Short mmCIF file of C-alpha atoms in Angstrom, two decimals:
data_model
loop_
_atom_site.label_atom_id
_atom_site.label_comp_id
_atom_site.label_asym_id
_atom_site.label_seq_id
_atom_site.Cartn_x
_atom_site.Cartn_y
_atom_site.Cartn_z
CA MET Z 1 72.25 84.93 90.35
CA LYS Z 2 73.86 87.00 87.90
CA ARG Z 3 74.93 84.11 85.22
CA PRO Z 4 74.86 80.30 85.98
CA VAL Z 5 77.03 78.70 88.18
CA ALA Z 6 77.79 74.99 88.28
CA VAL Z 7 79.44 72.21 89.77
CA VAL Z 8 82.18 70.67 87.90
CA GLY Z 9 84.58 68.68 90.10
CA VAL Z 10 84.08 66.96 93.98
CA GLY Z 11 86.08 65.63 96.48
CA GLN Z 12 85.87 63.88 99.40
CA THR Z 13 88.24 61.91 102.17
CA HIS Z 14 87.24 58.41 103.02
CA HIS Z 15 85.95 59.46 107.03
CA ALA Z 16 86.74 57.71 110.05
CA SER Z 17 86.06 58.30 113.65
CA ARG Z 18 90.02 58.55 113.26
CA ARG Z 19 92.22 59.19 110.29
CA SER Z 20 95.42 59.40 112.42
CA ASP Z 21 97.41 58.58 109.60
CA LEU Z 22 96.67 62.44 108.18
CA SER Z 23 97.02 65.72 109.63
CA ILE Z 24 94.54 68.68 109.41
CA PRO Z 25 96.77 69.88 106.15
CA GLY Z 26 97.39 66.84 104.80
CA LEU Z 27 93.17 65.37 105.90
CA VAL Z 28 92.29 68.83 103.76
CA ARG Z 29 94.24 68.53 101.37
CA GLU Z 30 93.07 64.97 100.56
CA ALA Z 31 89.52 65.84 99.86
CA VAL Z 32 91.44 69.06 97.24
CA ASP Z 33 93.16 66.84 94.89
CA ARG Z 34 90.09 64.73 94.25
CA ALA Z 35 87.78 67.74 93.90
CA LEU Z 36 90.90 68.83 91.51
CA ALA Z 37 91.04 65.49 89.89
CA ASP Z 38 87.43 65.40 89.10
CA ALA Z 39 87.00 68.46 87.28
CA GLY Z 40 90.50 68.12 85.49
CA LEU Z 41 92.56 71.06 86.80
CA ASP Z 42 94.86 72.23 88.79
CA TYR Z 43 96.13 74.51 91.37
CA GLY Z 44 97.20 77.00 88.92
CA ASP Z 45 93.33 76.89 87.86
CA ILE Z 46 91.91 78.27 90.68
CA ASP Z 47 91.31 81.83 91.07
CA ALA Z 48 89.74 82.44 95.18
CA VAL Z 49 89.53 80.12 97.85
CA VAL Z 50 86.31 79.45 99.88
CA MET Z 51 86.71 77.43 103.23
CA GLY Z 52 84.57 76.70 105.97
CA LYS Z 53 84.74 74.89 109.38
CA ALA Z 54 82.73 74.57 112.97
CA PRO Z 55 83.55 76.50 115.94
CA ASP Z 56 87.19 76.61 116.38
CA GLN Z 57 87.25 75.34 120.30
CA LEU Z 58 85.77 71.87 118.25
CA GLU Z 59 89.68 71.59 118.31
CA GLY Z 60 90.92 74.23 120.14
CA VAL Z 61 92.83 75.15 116.77
CA MET Z 62 92.45 79.35 116.13
CA GLN Z 63 92.19 81.00 112.88
CA PRO Z 64 93.26 77.83 111.01
CA GLU Z 65 92.03 79.50 107.36
CA GLN Z 66 95.63 80.66 108.82
CA PHE Z 67 98.20 77.71 108.77
CA LEU Z 68 96.23 76.41 105.34
CA ALA Z 69 96.35 78.77 103.53
CA GLY Z 70 99.52 77.08 101.68
CA ALA Z 71 97.32 73.49 101.82
CA LEU Z 72 95.07 75.03 99.96
CA GLY Z 73 97.15 76.29 97.12
CA ALA Z 74 95.65 79.74 98.12
CA HIS Z 75 99.26 81.38 98.31
CA LEU Z 76 98.47 85.26 96.93
CA LYS Z 77 95.01 84.13 95.86
CA PRO Z 78 92.29 85.10 97.14
CA LEU Z 79 90.82 83.57 100.77
CA ILE Z 80 88.67 83.58 103.12
CA ARG Z 81 86.42 81.70 105.95
CA VAL Z 82 82.51 81.01 106.40
CA HIS Z 83 81.29 80.49 110.01
CA THR Z 84 77.50 79.53 110.75
CA ALA Z 85 77.89 76.54 112.23
CA GLY Z 86 76.66 72.93 111.29
CA SER Z 87 75.31 74.71 108.64
CA VAL Z 88 79.03 76.15 107.59
CA GLY Z 89 79.97 73.20 105.02
CA ALA Z 90 76.54 74.54 102.87
CA SER Z 91 77.19 78.29 103.23
CA THR Z 92 80.75 77.68 103.10
CA ALA Z 93 79.36 76.40 99.08
CA LEU Z 94 76.70 78.89 98.57
CA ALA Z 95 79.32 81.62 98.86
CA ALA Z 96 81.88 80.10 96.30
CA VAL Z 97 78.97 80.04 94.09
CA THR Z 98 78.74 83.68 94.10
CA HIS Z 99 81.88 84.56 94.29
CA VAL Z 100 81.67 82.93 90.52
CA ALA Z 101 77.70 84.25 89.91
CA SER Z 102 78.85 88.19 91.03
CA GLY Z 103 81.53 88.18 87.90
CA LEU Z 104 84.30 87.68 89.93
CA PHE Z 105 86.00 84.82 89.32
CA GLU Z 106 85.70 82.15 87.25
CA ARG Z 107 86.65 79.41 89.32
CA VAL Z 108 86.43 79.39 92.78
CA LEU Z 109 87.78 76.41 95.53
CA THR Z 110 85.78 75.55 98.15
CA VAL Z 111 86.37 73.02 101.09
CA ALA Z 112 85.23 72.32 104.67
CA TRP Z 113 86.87 70.00 106.86
CA GLU Z 114 86.16 68.57 110.99
CA LYS Z 115 89.12 66.41 112.66
CA GLN Z 116 86.78 65.19 115.38
CA SER Z 117 88.95 63.14 116.69
CA GLU Z 118 91.46 66.37 117.82
CA GLY Z 119 88.90 67.98 119.94
CA ASN Z 120 85.79 67.03 121.59
CA ALA Z 121 82.70 68.81 120.41
CA MET Z 122 80.74 67.00 123.00
CA TRP Z 123 81.62 69.48 125.86
CA ALA Z 124 82.69 72.22 123.26
CA LEU Z 125 78.38 71.65 123.16
CA SER Z 126 77.58 72.15 126.57
CA PRO Z 127 78.23 75.58 127.29
CA ASN Z 128 77.54 76.98 130.17
CA LEU Z 129 75.89 80.66 129.38
CA PRO Z 130 75.51 83.40 132.25
CA PHE Z 131 71.39 84.46 132.50
CA THR Z 132 70.64 81.60 130.30
CA PRO Z 133 69.54 77.65 130.88
CA PRO Z 134 71.94 74.70 130.40
CA LEU Z 135 71.99 72.99 127.36
CA VAL Z 136 72.80 69.81 129.29
CA ALA Z 137 75.29 67.75 127.15
CA GLY Z 138 76.34 68.00 123.59
CA ALA Z 139 73.61 69.69 121.36
CA GLY Z 140 71.98 66.34 121.72
CA GLY Z 141 70.33 67.41 125.03
CA PHE Z 142 69.47 71.01 122.93
CA PHE Z 143 67.48 68.93 120.41
CA ALA Z 144 66.15 66.25 122.42
CA PRO Z 145 63.21 68.25 123.30
CA TYR Z 146 61.97 69.52 120.54
CA CYS Z 147 62.07 65.96 119.03
CA ARG Z 148 59.90 64.60 122.02
CA ALA Z 149 57.78 68.15 121.09
CA TYR Z 150 57.84 66.76 117.51
CA MET Z 151 55.63 63.47 118.40
CA THR Z 152 53.19 65.20 120.79
CA ARG Z 153 52.30 67.55 117.67
CA THR Z 154 51.96 65.26 115.37
CA GLY Z 155 51.44 61.79 116.98
CA CYS Z 156 54.56 60.15 115.17
CA PRO Z 157 54.95 56.71 117.08
CA PRO Z 158 58.51 55.88 118.88
CA HIS Z 159 59.06 53.29 116.25
CA ILE Z 160 59.99 56.34 113.49
CA GLY Z 161 63.29 57.00 114.41
CA PRO Z 162 64.58 53.66 114.40
CA LEU Z 163 62.67 53.19 110.84
CA VAL Z 164 64.92 56.53 110.08
CA ALA Z 165 68.59 55.38 111.49
CA ALA Z 166 67.71 51.42 110.14
CA ASN Z 167 67.53 52.93 106.31
CA ALA Z 168 70.49 55.76 106.60
CA ARG Z 169 73.03 52.27 107.51
CA ALA Z 170 71.57 50.53 104.78
CA ASN Z 171 72.19 53.65 102.42
CA ALA Z 172 76.26 54.10 104.28
CA ALA Z 173 76.42 50.45 103.20
CA ARG Z 174 76.66 51.58 99.52
CA ASN Z 175 79.19 54.39 100.23
CA GLU Z 176 82.95 53.63 100.07
CA TYR Z 177 83.39 56.75 101.81
CA ALA Z 178 80.70 56.71 104.28
CA HIS Z 179 82.25 56.34 108.00
CA LEU Z 180 79.90 53.61 109.72
CA ARG Z 181 78.95 51.02 107.48
CA GLU Z 182 77.80 47.86 109.46
CA PRO Z 183 74.46 46.93 108.59
CA MET Z 184 72.15 47.39 111.79
CA THR Z 185 67.88 46.64 111.79
CA VAL Z 186 65.72 48.52 113.30
CA GLU Z 187 65.20 46.09 115.86
CA ASP Z 188 69.31 47.23 116.76
CA VAL Z 189 68.00 50.99 117.37
CA LEU Z 190 65.79 49.66 119.65
CA GLN Z 191 67.94 47.97 121.91
CA SER Z 192 71.00 50.84 122.41
CA PRO Z 193 70.25 52.96 125.02
CA VAL Z 194 68.91 55.97 125.59
CA LEU Z 195 71.14 59.11 125.15
CA TRP Z 196 69.04 61.61 126.27
CA ASP Z 197 65.09 61.23 125.73
CA PRO Z 198 63.48 60.30 123.01
CA ILE Z 199 66.59 60.03 121.17
CA ARG Z 200 68.89 56.96 121.19
CA TYR Z 201 71.91 56.06 120.86
CA LEU Z 202 72.20 54.41 117.33
CA GLU Z 203 69.63 57.32 116.07
CA THR Z 204 72.76 59.29 117.02
CA CYS Z 205 75.81 60.63 114.44
CA PRO Z 206 78.57 60.08 114.83
CA SER Z 207 82.02 61.79 115.48
CA SER Z 208 84.43 61.57 112.37
CA ASP Z 209 87.40 63.34 110.61
CA GLY Z 210 86.74 63.99 107.02
CA ALA Z 211 86.67 66.89 104.35
CA CYS Z 212 84.50 67.79 101.56
CA ALA Z 213 85.68 69.59 98.56
CA LEU Z 214 84.39 71.32 95.22
CA VAL Z 215 84.82 73.06 92.08
CA VAL Z 216 82.34 75.44 90.99
CA ALA Z 217 83.01 77.68 87.53
CA SER Z 218 81.20 79.81 85.26
CA GLU Z 219 79.64 78.77 82.38
CA GLU Z 220 82.22 78.73 79.87
CA GLN Z 221 84.63 77.09 82.11
CA ALA Z 222 82.37 74.35 83.07
CA LYS Z 223 81.32 73.58 79.05
CA LYS Z 224 84.64 72.72 78.86
CA GLY Z 225 85.22 70.48 81.53
CA PRO Z 226 85.79 66.88 80.66
CA ARG Z 227 82.76 65.96 82.65
CA LYS Z 228 78.63 66.70 82.85
CA PRO Z 229 78.37 69.39 85.49
CA ALA Z 230 75.54 70.17 88.46
CA TRP Z 231 73.83 73.18 87.21
CA VAL Z 232 73.30 75.68 90.71
CA LYS Z 233 69.47 76.07 89.92
CA ALA Z 234 69.57 78.46 93.29
CA GLY Z 235 71.26 78.31 96.79
CA TYR Z 236 70.20 80.50 99.57
CA SER Z 237 70.94 80.97 103.44
CA TYR Z 238 68.65 82.02 105.88
CA ALA Z 239 68.30 82.57 109.67
CA GLU Z 240 66.77 83.53 112.80
CA ALA Z 241 67.31 84.93 116.30
CA MET Z 242 67.65 81.71 118.30
CA TRP Z 243 65.99 82.88 121.58
CA VAL Z 244 62.95 84.43 120.33
CA PRO Z 245 59.49 83.78 122.23
CA GLY Z 246 57.03 82.35 120.62
CA ARG Z 247 59.83 80.41 117.76
CA ASP Z 248 58.99 77.41 116.56
CA GLN Z 249 61.87 75.07 116.99
CA VAL Z 250 60.68 72.23 115.68
CA SER Z 251 59.66 73.72 112.22
CA PRO Z 252 62.05 77.02 112.05
CA GLN Z 253 60.24 79.68 109.90
CA ALA Z 254 63.91 80.26 108.72
CA GLY Z 255 64.65 77.04 107.39
CA ARG Z 256 61.31 77.29 105.48
CA LEU Z 257 61.63 80.26 103.96
CA CYS Z 258 64.82 79.57 102.94
CA ALA Z 259 63.12 76.08 101.17
CA ARG Z 260 60.81 78.26 99.71
CA LYS Z 261 62.67 80.93 98.30
CA VAL Z 262 65.00 77.91 96.58
CA TYR Z 263 62.44 76.18 94.80
CA GLU Z 264 60.64 80.36 94.05
CA LYS Z 265 63.96 80.43 92.05
CA ALA Z 266 64.43 77.45 90.93
CA GLY Z 267 61.11 76.99 89.16
CA ILE Z 268 59.63 74.55 91.65
CA ARG Z 269 56.46 74.53 91.72
CA ASN Z 270 55.61 70.69 94.18
CA PRO Z 271 58.80 69.85 95.72
CA TRP Z 272 57.78 66.44 96.22
CA LYS Z 273 56.59 65.83 92.28
CA GLU Z 274 59.62 67.60 90.83
CA ILE Z 275 62.37 66.77 93.09
CA GLN Z 276 63.97 63.00 92.56
CA THR Z 277 66.65 62.83 95.56
CA VAL Z 278 67.12 65.41 98.98
CA GLU Z 279 70.20 65.21 100.80
CA MET Z 280 69.06 67.14 104.42
CA TYR Z 281 71.05 67.62 107.50
CA VAL Z 282 69.80 64.64 109.41
CA PRO Z 283 72.10 64.40 112.91
CA PHE Z 284 69.25 62.83 114.76
CA ALA Z 285 67.20 60.19 112.98
CA TRP Z 286 64.04 62.47 114.38
CA PHE Z 287 64.77 65.41 112.15
CA GLU Z 288 64.14 63.62 108.76
CA PRO Z 289 60.41 63.16 109.13
CA MET Z 290 60.66 67.15 110.70
CA TRP Z 291 62.73 68.70 107.72
CA LEU Z 292 60.83 66.52 105.43
CA GLU Z 293 57.86 68.79 106.68
CA ASN Z 294 59.71 71.42 107.52
CA LEU Z 295 61.34 71.81 103.78
CA ASP Z 296 57.33 71.65 102.21
CA PHE Z 297 57.75 67.58 100.92
CA CYS Z 298 54.08 67.17 102.93
CA ASP Z 299 52.36 68.98 105.20
CA THR Z 300 52.91 69.19 109.09
CA GLY Z 301 52.05 65.99 110.71
CA GLU Z 302 52.66 63.87 106.99
CA GLY Z 303 56.10 63.19 107.76
CA TRP Z 304 56.81 60.53 109.63
CA LYS Z 305 53.71 59.06 107.68
CA ILE Z 306 56.25 58.84 104.33
CA VAL Z 307 59.11 57.50 106.68
CA GLU Z 308 56.51 54.64 107.66
CA ARG Z 309 55.59 54.26 104.11
CA GLY Z 310 59.29 53.63 103.54
CA GLU Z 311 58.91 56.13 100.30
CA GLN Z 312 62.10 57.61 101.45
CA LYS Z 313 64.37 54.36 100.75
CA MET Z 314 66.76 53.86 97.85
CA GLY Z 315 63.74 52.41 94.40
CA ALA Z 316 60.91 54.72 95.97
CA HIS Z 317 59.35 57.99 95.13
CA LEU Z 318 62.25 60.34 96.79
CA PRO Z 319 64.97 58.25 98.11
CA VAL Z 320 66.66 60.60 101.62
CA ASN Z 321 70.05 60.53 102.32
CA PRO Z 322 71.13 57.99 99.82
CA SER Z 323 75.24 58.34 100.70
CA GLY Z 324 73.85 57.56 104.21
CA GLY Z 325 73.86 61.17 105.75
CA VAL Z 326 75.13 63.29 108.79
CA LEU Z 327 73.53 59.84 111.14
CA CYS Z 328 76.72 58.01 109.13
CA THR Z 329 79.67 60.36 108.58
CA ASN Z 330 79.67 63.72 110.66
CA PRO Z 331 82.62 65.89 110.13
CA ILE Z 332 80.96 68.53 111.41
CA GLY Z 333 82.68 71.50 109.47
CA ALA Z 334 82.52 69.05 106.21
CA SER Z 335 78.99 67.42 106.85
CA GLY Z 336 76.87 70.64 105.35
CA MET Z 337 78.73 70.24 102.14
CA LEU Z 338 78.55 66.51 101.95
CA ARG Z 339 75.13 67.06 101.56
CA LEU Z 340 75.34 69.55 98.76
CA GLY Z 341 78.04 67.74 96.83
CA GLU Z 342 76.35 64.19 97.20
CA ALA Z 343 73.13 65.99 95.66
CA ALA Z 344 75.57 67.43 93.04
CA LEU Z 345 76.82 63.25 92.43
CA GLN Z 346 73.13 62.75 91.66
CA VAL Z 347 72.46 65.28 89.33
CA MET Z 348 75.94 63.57 87.75
CA GLU Z 349 75.11 60.35 87.22
CA ARG Z 350 78.27 59.83 89.61
CA ALA Z 351 76.96 58.46 92.85
CA GLY Z 352 78.46 54.89 92.30
CA GLU Z 353 76.97 52.12 94.06
CA HIS Z 354 74.21 54.51 95.85
CA GLN Z 355 73.48 56.40 92.70
CA VAL Z 356 69.57 57.09 92.47
CA GLU Z 357 68.16 56.40 88.88
CA GLY Z 358 66.82 59.41 87.00
CA VAL Z 359 67.93 62.33 89.10
CA LYS Z 360 67.21 65.57 87.54
CA ASN Z 361 66.66 68.02 91.12
CA ALA Z 362 68.18 67.15 93.58
CA LEU Z 363 67.98 69.12 96.92
CA GLY Z 364 70.94 70.43 99.32
CA HIS Z 365 70.51 71.01 102.44
CA ALA Z 366 72.13 72.14 106.08
CA TYR Z 367 71.20 73.69 109.24
CA GLY Z 368 73.14 75.12 112.29
CA GLY Z 369 73.67 76.33 115.25
CA GLY Z 370 70.42 75.88 117.69
CA ALA Z 371 68.17 74.75 113.57
CA GLN Z 372 68.84 79.01 113.07
CA TYR Z 373 70.58 78.80 109.94
CA PHE Z 374 70.39 77.01 106.98
CA ALA Z 375 71.62 76.85 103.87
CA MET Z 376 70.36 74.21 100.32
CA TRP Z 377 70.57 74.44 97.71
CA LEU Z 378 69.09 72.79 93.73
CA VAL Z 379 71.06 71.34 91.38
CA SER Z 380 69.69 69.84 88.05
CA ASP Z 381 71.52 68.26 85.56
CA ALA Z 382 70.43 70.73 82.71
CA LEU Z 383 71.28 74.43 82.45
#
């Protein structure tokens, strides 16, 4: 980056399966108002707006950036939209960071959202494309074979997914904004029906309405703010072709490259020792051990052992998704930005009841499409 950038404001909505009290503009406005208030700023202080959401067909609203310009305070200001499927929230935040790091702008508002109750993502993600095998039903139908492949490759036992799901719910119970906060046990998960082998109902993310907004600023502006900022030490996005022979869809190469580039830029030599918490994109419980390996927190075949030993729980060595993560809150377009925003809150020491003690460095991670898009950043409490 050409110059330092920091997160100075974080805002998110209360998430639910249906926010019938708000329109789409009202939903994004709820998150934006909270982010600006958090930063001690107003709409007039913002130089540009970067927004993102998942595919238009999820809600049937084409080019929403056009009718949302007013609600976002973007009238007569630069406004762009980013789209990288499920990782879009993280990619959008990184685009905003680039706007500031390049020297173009001093303070940029970035927002991502999804109102799943007004669409049908399940069937929008079940296309019958010509000359390609059917993706069966929804994202779970696509990713289930790769979860099964991970189990076969590493010897991961069948209770690991339920352990991840129960822990995520315990974490979400401490997050006032989370969608699913009701406690559940490993036995509850094991008793829930299998939707796509090996993925069970309670190992699956919900459909949520919600939005997230961040304010990012230059060093000079960040130091004027009312609160401790989160410094963006490194942020990258990588992609890879989806239908390439020999592609490793259990541990995609783009994810490994993206993580290593982030660590290199941030000066992280040993992620397991130098990062205190991670918000990773886990829409199905089995992805938590898979991503622990893909993100170089451990060697191949060791991710599920971290879960089995409980080293990813609150109070343990590396709390994963202290907010509850995507397994408990999933407004698709915003889910990636929530991961980055929650990572920022951790180094700002303002994550409330799900704050992890002593966080100096936190990783925010997202993936999208057929695990072909990756976007992540590492934030720190020090410049």
